Coordinates of C-alpha atoms and ligand atoms in Angstrom, one line a residue:
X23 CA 0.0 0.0 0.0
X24 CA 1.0 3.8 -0.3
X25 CA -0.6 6.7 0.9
X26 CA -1.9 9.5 -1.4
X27 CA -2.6 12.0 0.8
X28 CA -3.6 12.1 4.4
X29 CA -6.2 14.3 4.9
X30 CA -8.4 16.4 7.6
X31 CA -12.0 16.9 6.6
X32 CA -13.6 19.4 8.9
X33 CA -12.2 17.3 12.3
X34 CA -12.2 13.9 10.2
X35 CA -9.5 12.0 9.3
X36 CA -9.2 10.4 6.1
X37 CA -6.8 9.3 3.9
X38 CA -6.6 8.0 0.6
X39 CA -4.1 5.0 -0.3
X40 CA -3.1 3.3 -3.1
X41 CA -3.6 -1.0 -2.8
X42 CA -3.2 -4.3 -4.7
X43 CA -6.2 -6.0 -5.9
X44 CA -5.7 -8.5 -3.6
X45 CA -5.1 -6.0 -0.2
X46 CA -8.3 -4.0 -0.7
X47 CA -10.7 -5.8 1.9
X48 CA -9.1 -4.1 5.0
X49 CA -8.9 -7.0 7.4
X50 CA -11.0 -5.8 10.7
X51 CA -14.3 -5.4 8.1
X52 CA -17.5 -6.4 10.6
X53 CA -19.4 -5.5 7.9
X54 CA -19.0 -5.7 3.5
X55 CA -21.3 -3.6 1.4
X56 CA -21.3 -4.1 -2.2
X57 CA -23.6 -4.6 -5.1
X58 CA -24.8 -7.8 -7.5
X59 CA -21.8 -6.2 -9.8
X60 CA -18.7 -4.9 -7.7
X61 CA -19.4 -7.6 -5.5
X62 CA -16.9 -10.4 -7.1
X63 CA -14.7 -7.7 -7.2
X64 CA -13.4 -8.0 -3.9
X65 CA -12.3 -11.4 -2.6
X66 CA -13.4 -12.0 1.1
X67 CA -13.6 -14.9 3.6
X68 CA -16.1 -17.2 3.4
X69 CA -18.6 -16.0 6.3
X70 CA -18.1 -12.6 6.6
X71 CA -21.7 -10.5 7.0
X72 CA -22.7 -8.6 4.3
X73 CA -25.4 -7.1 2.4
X74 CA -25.5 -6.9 -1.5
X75 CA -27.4 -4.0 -3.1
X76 CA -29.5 -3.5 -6.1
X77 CA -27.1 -1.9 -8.4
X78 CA -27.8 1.8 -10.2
X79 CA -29.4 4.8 -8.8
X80 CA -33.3 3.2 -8.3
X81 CA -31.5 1.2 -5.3
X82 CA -30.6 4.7 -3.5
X83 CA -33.3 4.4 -0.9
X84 CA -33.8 4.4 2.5
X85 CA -35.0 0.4 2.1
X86 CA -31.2 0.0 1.2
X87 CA -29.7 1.3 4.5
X88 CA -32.2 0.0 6.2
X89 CA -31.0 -3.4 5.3
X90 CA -27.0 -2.8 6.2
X91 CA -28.3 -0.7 9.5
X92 CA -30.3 -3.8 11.0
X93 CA -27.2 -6.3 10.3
X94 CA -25.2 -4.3 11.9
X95 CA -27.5 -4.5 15.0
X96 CA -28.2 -8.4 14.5
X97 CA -24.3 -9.1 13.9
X98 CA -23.5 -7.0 17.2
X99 CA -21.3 -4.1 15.6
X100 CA -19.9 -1.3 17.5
X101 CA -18.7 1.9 17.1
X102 CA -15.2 0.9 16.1
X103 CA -15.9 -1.7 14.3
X104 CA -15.8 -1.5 10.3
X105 CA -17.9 -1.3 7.9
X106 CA -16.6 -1.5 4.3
X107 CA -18.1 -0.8 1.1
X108 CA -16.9 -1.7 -2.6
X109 CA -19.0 -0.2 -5.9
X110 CA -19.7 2.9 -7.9
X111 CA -21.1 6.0 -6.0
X112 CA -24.4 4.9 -5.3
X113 CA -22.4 2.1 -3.1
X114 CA -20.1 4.1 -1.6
X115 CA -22.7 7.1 -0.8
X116 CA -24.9 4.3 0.8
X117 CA -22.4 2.7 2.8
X118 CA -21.0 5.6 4.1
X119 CA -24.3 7.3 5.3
X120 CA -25.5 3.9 7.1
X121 CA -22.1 4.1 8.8
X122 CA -22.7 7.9 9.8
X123 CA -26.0 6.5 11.5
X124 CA -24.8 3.4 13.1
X125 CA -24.2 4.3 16.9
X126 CA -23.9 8.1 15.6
X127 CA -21.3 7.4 13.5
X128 CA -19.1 3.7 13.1
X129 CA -15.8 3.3 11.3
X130 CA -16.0 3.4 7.4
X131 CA -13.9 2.3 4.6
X132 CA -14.4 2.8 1.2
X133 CA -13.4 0.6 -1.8
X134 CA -14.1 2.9 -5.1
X135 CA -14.8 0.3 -8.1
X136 CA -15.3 2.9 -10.6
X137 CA -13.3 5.9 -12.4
X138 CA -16.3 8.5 -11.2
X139 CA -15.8 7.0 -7.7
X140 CA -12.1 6.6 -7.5
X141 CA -11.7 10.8 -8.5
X142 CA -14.7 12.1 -7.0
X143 CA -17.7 10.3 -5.0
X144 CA -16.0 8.5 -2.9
X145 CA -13.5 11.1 -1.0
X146 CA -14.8 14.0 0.9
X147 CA -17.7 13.0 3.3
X148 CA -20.8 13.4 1.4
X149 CA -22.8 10.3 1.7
X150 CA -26.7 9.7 1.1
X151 CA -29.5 8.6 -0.5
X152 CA -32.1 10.0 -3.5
X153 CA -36.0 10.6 -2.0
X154 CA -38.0 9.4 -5.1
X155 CA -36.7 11.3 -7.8
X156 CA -34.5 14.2 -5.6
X157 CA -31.5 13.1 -6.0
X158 CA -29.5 12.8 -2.7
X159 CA -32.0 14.6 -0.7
X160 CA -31.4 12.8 2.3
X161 CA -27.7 12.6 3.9
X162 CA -24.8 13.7 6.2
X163 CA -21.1 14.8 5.7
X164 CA -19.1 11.9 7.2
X165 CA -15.5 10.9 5.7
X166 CA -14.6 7.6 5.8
X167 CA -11.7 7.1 7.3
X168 CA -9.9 5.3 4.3
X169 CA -10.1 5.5 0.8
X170 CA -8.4 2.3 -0.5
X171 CA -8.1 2.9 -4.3
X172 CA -6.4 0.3 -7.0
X173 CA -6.9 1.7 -10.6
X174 CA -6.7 -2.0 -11.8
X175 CA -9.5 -2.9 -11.5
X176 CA -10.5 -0.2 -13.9
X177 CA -9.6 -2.4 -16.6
X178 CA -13.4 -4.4 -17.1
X179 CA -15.6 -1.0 -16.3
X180 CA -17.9 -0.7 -19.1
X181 CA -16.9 2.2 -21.7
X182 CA -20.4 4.1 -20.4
X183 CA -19.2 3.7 -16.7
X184 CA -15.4 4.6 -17.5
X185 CA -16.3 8.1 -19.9
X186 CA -18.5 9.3 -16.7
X187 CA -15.5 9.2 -15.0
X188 CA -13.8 11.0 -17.6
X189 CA -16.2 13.9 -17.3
X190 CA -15.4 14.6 -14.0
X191 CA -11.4 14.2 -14.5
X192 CA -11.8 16.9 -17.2
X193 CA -13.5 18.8 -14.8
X194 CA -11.3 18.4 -12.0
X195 CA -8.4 19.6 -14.5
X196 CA -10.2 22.7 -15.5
X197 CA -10.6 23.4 -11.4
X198 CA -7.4 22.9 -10.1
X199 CA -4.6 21.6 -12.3
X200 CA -3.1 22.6 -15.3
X201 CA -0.6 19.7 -15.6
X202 CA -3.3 17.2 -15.3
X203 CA -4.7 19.4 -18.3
X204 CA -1.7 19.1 -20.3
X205 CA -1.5 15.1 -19.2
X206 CA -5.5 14.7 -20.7
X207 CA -4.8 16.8 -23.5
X208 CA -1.2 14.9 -24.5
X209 CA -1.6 11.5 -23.5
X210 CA -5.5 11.1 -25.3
X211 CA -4.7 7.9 -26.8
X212 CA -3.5 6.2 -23.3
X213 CA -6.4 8.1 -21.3
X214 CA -8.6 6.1 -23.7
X215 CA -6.7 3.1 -23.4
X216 CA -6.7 3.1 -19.6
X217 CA -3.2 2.6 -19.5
X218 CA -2.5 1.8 -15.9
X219 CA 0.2 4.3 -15.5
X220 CA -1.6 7.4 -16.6
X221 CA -4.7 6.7 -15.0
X222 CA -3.0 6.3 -11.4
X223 CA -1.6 9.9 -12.1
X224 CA -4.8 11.3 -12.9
X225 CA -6.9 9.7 -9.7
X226 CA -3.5 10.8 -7.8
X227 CA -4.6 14.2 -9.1
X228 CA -7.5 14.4 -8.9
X229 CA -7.6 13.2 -5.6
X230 CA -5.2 15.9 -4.2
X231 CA -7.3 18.5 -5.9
X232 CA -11.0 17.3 -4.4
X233 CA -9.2 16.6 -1.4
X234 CA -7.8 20.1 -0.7
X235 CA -11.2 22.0 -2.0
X236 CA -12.9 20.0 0.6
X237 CA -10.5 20.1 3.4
X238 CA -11.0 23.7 3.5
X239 CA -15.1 23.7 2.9
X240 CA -16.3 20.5 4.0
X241 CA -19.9 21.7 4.1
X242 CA -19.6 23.6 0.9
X243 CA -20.0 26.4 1.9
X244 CA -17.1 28.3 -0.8
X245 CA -15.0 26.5 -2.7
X246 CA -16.5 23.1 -2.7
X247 CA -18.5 24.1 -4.8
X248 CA -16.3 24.8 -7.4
X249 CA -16.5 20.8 -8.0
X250 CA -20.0 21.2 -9.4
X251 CA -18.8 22.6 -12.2
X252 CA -21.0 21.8 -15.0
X253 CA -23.5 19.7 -13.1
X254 CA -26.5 22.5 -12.8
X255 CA -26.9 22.5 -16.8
X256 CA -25.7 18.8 -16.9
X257 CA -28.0 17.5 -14.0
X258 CA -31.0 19.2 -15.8
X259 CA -30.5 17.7 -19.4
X260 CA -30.1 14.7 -17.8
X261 CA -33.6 14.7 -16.0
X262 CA -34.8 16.3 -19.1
X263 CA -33.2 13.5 -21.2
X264 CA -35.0 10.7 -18.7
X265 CA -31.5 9.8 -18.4
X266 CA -30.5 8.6 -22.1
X267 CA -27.7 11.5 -21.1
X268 CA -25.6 9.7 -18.7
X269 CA -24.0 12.0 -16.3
X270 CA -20.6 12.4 -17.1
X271 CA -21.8 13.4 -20.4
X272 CA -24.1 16.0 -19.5
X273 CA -21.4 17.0 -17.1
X274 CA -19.1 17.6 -20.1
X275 CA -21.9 19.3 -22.0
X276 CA -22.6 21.4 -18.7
X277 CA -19.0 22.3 -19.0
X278 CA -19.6 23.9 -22.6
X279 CA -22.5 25.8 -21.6
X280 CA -20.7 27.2 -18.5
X281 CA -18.0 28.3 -21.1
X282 CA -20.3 29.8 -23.1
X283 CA -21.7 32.0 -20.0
X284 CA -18.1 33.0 -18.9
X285 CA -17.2 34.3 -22.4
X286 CA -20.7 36.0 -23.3
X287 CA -20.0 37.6 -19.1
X288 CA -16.6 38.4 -20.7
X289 CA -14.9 36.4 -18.1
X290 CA -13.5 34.1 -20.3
X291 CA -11.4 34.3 -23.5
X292 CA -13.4 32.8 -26.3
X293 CA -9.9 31.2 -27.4
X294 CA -9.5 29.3 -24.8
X295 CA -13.0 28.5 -24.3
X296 CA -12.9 26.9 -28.1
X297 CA -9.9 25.2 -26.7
X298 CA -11.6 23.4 -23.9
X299 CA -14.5 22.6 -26.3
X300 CA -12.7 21.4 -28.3
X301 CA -10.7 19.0 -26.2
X302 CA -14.3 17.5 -25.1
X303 CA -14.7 17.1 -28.9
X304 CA -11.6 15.0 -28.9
X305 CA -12.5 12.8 -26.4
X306 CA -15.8 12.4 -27.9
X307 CA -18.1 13.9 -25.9
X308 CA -21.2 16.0 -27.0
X309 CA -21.3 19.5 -26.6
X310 CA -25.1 20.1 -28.7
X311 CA -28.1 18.5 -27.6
X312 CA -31.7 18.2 -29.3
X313 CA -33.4 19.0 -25.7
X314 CA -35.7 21.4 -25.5
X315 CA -34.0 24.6 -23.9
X316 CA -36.9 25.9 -22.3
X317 CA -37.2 22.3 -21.0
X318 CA -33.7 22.5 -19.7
X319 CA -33.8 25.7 -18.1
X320 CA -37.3 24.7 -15.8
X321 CA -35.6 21.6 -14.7
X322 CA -32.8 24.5 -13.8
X323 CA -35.2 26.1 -12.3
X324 CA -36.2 23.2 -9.8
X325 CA -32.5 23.2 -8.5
X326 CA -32.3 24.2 -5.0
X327 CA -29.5 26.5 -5.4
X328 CA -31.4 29.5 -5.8
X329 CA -30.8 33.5 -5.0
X330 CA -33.8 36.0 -5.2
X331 CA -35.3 34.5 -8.3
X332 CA -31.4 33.9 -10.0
X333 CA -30.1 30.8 -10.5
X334 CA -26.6 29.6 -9.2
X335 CA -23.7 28.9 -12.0
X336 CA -19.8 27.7 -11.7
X337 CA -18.6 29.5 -14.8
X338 CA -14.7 28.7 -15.8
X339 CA -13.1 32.4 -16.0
X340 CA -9.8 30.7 -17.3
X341 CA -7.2 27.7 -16.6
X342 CA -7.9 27.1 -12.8
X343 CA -9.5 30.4 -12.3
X344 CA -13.2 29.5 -11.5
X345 CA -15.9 32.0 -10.3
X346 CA -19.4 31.5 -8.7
X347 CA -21.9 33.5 -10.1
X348 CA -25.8 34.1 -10.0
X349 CA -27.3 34.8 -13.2
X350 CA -30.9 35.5 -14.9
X351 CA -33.1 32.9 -16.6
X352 CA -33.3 35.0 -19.2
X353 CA -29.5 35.3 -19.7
X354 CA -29.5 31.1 -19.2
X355 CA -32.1 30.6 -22.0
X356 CA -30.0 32.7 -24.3
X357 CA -26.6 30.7 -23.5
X358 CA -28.6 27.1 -23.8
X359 CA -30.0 28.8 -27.0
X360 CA -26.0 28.9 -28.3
Ligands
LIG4 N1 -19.1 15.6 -6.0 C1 -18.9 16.9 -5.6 C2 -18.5 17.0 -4.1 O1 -18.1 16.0 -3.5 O2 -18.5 18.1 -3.6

């Protein structure tokens, strides 16, 4: 194993740590978590308790850690005993809220299994589960302790699963670091290929990027937010879409809307705006969709990150230079228009 980064997430500890497929299951787990897919995953002893969810965002219910809460009780865990989950975000957002319940809060360790996980959803505390069809209405902040990450295991993610990821990497570069930017934009070819070596790079840095925004805003209060970067336009074309967008895609399409906004504001330079577009392009991603824009914008509308009647936007002012801003409807229609 080898650390990442230790971190210190609003009084938590947490770390993040490199391990060998065979290492992940940390070897005082009381309880495993994992789904019908990321379950064979992991290799475990024979015996051990665990609960097995529904996989995709329909299992995100309370049913769900209902089910890991009551083992716990029946298999006599305490507070320092661990619980462990292994799977996508839904898994690890699930896992980690039951374990902020449990006695008020047990020991949790998280085993990312995909990309999206790995760079984003697993690190940084929020955990929780979707009420109908709000998505993660109902939640706490709670770090696990551990993030145990081994990019090998990349290798079998489906395509859809491993370009979600994507999205948010290319986000995370925009955010915070320009020589993951110049790794994405040069190495294309082995970013597609998931060549071992450049992917554990790019979770090592995307990792110390998250980790730093959220070390100093846990609750997102400032600059945490800076990591939703493209996820207001991209969260409403997917609801608008019924989902057909998948969200790293929307994400990426977000992303060229928010560009859009920043150089119409004049905070961005339209050249490198086209840049950035066009290194979506590259890696395949969408920027135009048929969606109804007046569609789009109500969904918007519905977000609960609103200001006297304005809607809340990330907009990328430059390389790493990102600004929060509140804008006018009117102003959105005309950029979703573009
Ligand atoms: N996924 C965004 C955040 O953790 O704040």
């Amino acid at each position: 194993m080898e650390i990442i980064k230790s971190f210190t997430f609003g009084g938590f500890p947490s770390r993040a740590v490199l391990y060998d497929k065979q290492d992940l299951l940390p070897e005082d787990t009381a309880l495993f978590v994992a789904d019908s897919h990321t379950k064979s995953l992991i290799s475990r002893p024979e015996g051990l308790a665990e609960v097995i969810l529904t996989p995709g965002e329909e299992g995100k219910q309370w049913d769900a850690v209902d089910k890991i809460l009551k083992l716990a009780m029946k298999e006599g865990l305490a507070r320092d005993s661990v619980i462990c989950g292994a799977g996508g975000g839904v898994v690890t957002d699930m896992t980690a809220f039951a374990g902020s319940l449990y006695m008020r809060g047990c020991r949790v360790i998280l085993i990312p299994t995909s990309l999206l996980a790995m760079v984003d959803a697993a690190l940084g505390g929020k955990t929780g589960i979707d009420a109908g069809v709000y998505k993660n209405m109902i939640g706490s902040f709670y770090p696990a302790e551990e993030v145990r990450i081994c990019p090998e295991i990349l290798g079998d993610l489906p395509e859809k699963e491993y370009r979600n990821g994507l999205g948010e990497v290319l986000k995370t570069a925009i955010i915070g670091d320009a020589a993951l930017l110049n790794l994405i934009k040069e190495r294309r070819e082995s970013v597609l290929a998931r060549d071992p070596e450049v992917l554990a790079q790019i979770i090592r840095r995307c990792i110390l990027v998250k980790g730093a925004l959220v070390e100093e805003d846990l609750r997102e209060k400032g600059r945490r937010a800076f990591l939703n970067l493209g996820h207001t336009f991209g969260h409403a074309l997917e609801a608008v879409s019924e989902f057909r967008w998948s969200h790293g895609a929307g994400v990426v399409w977000g992303m060229g809307k928010a560009l859009e906004a920043s150089v119409r504001l004049g905070l961005a330079k339209p050249a490198w705006a086209d840049e950035m577009k066009q290194l979506f392009l590259d890696y395949g991603y969408e920027l135009e969709a048929p969606e109804d824009p007046v569609g789009i914008l109500e969904a918007m509308k519905m977000d609960k990150k609103k200001q006297r009647g304005k809607l809340r936007y990330i907009l990328p002012a430059g390389p790493q230079d990102i600004r929060i801003e509140f804008l006018d409807p009117d102003f959105v229609l005309e950029v979703l228009k573009a």
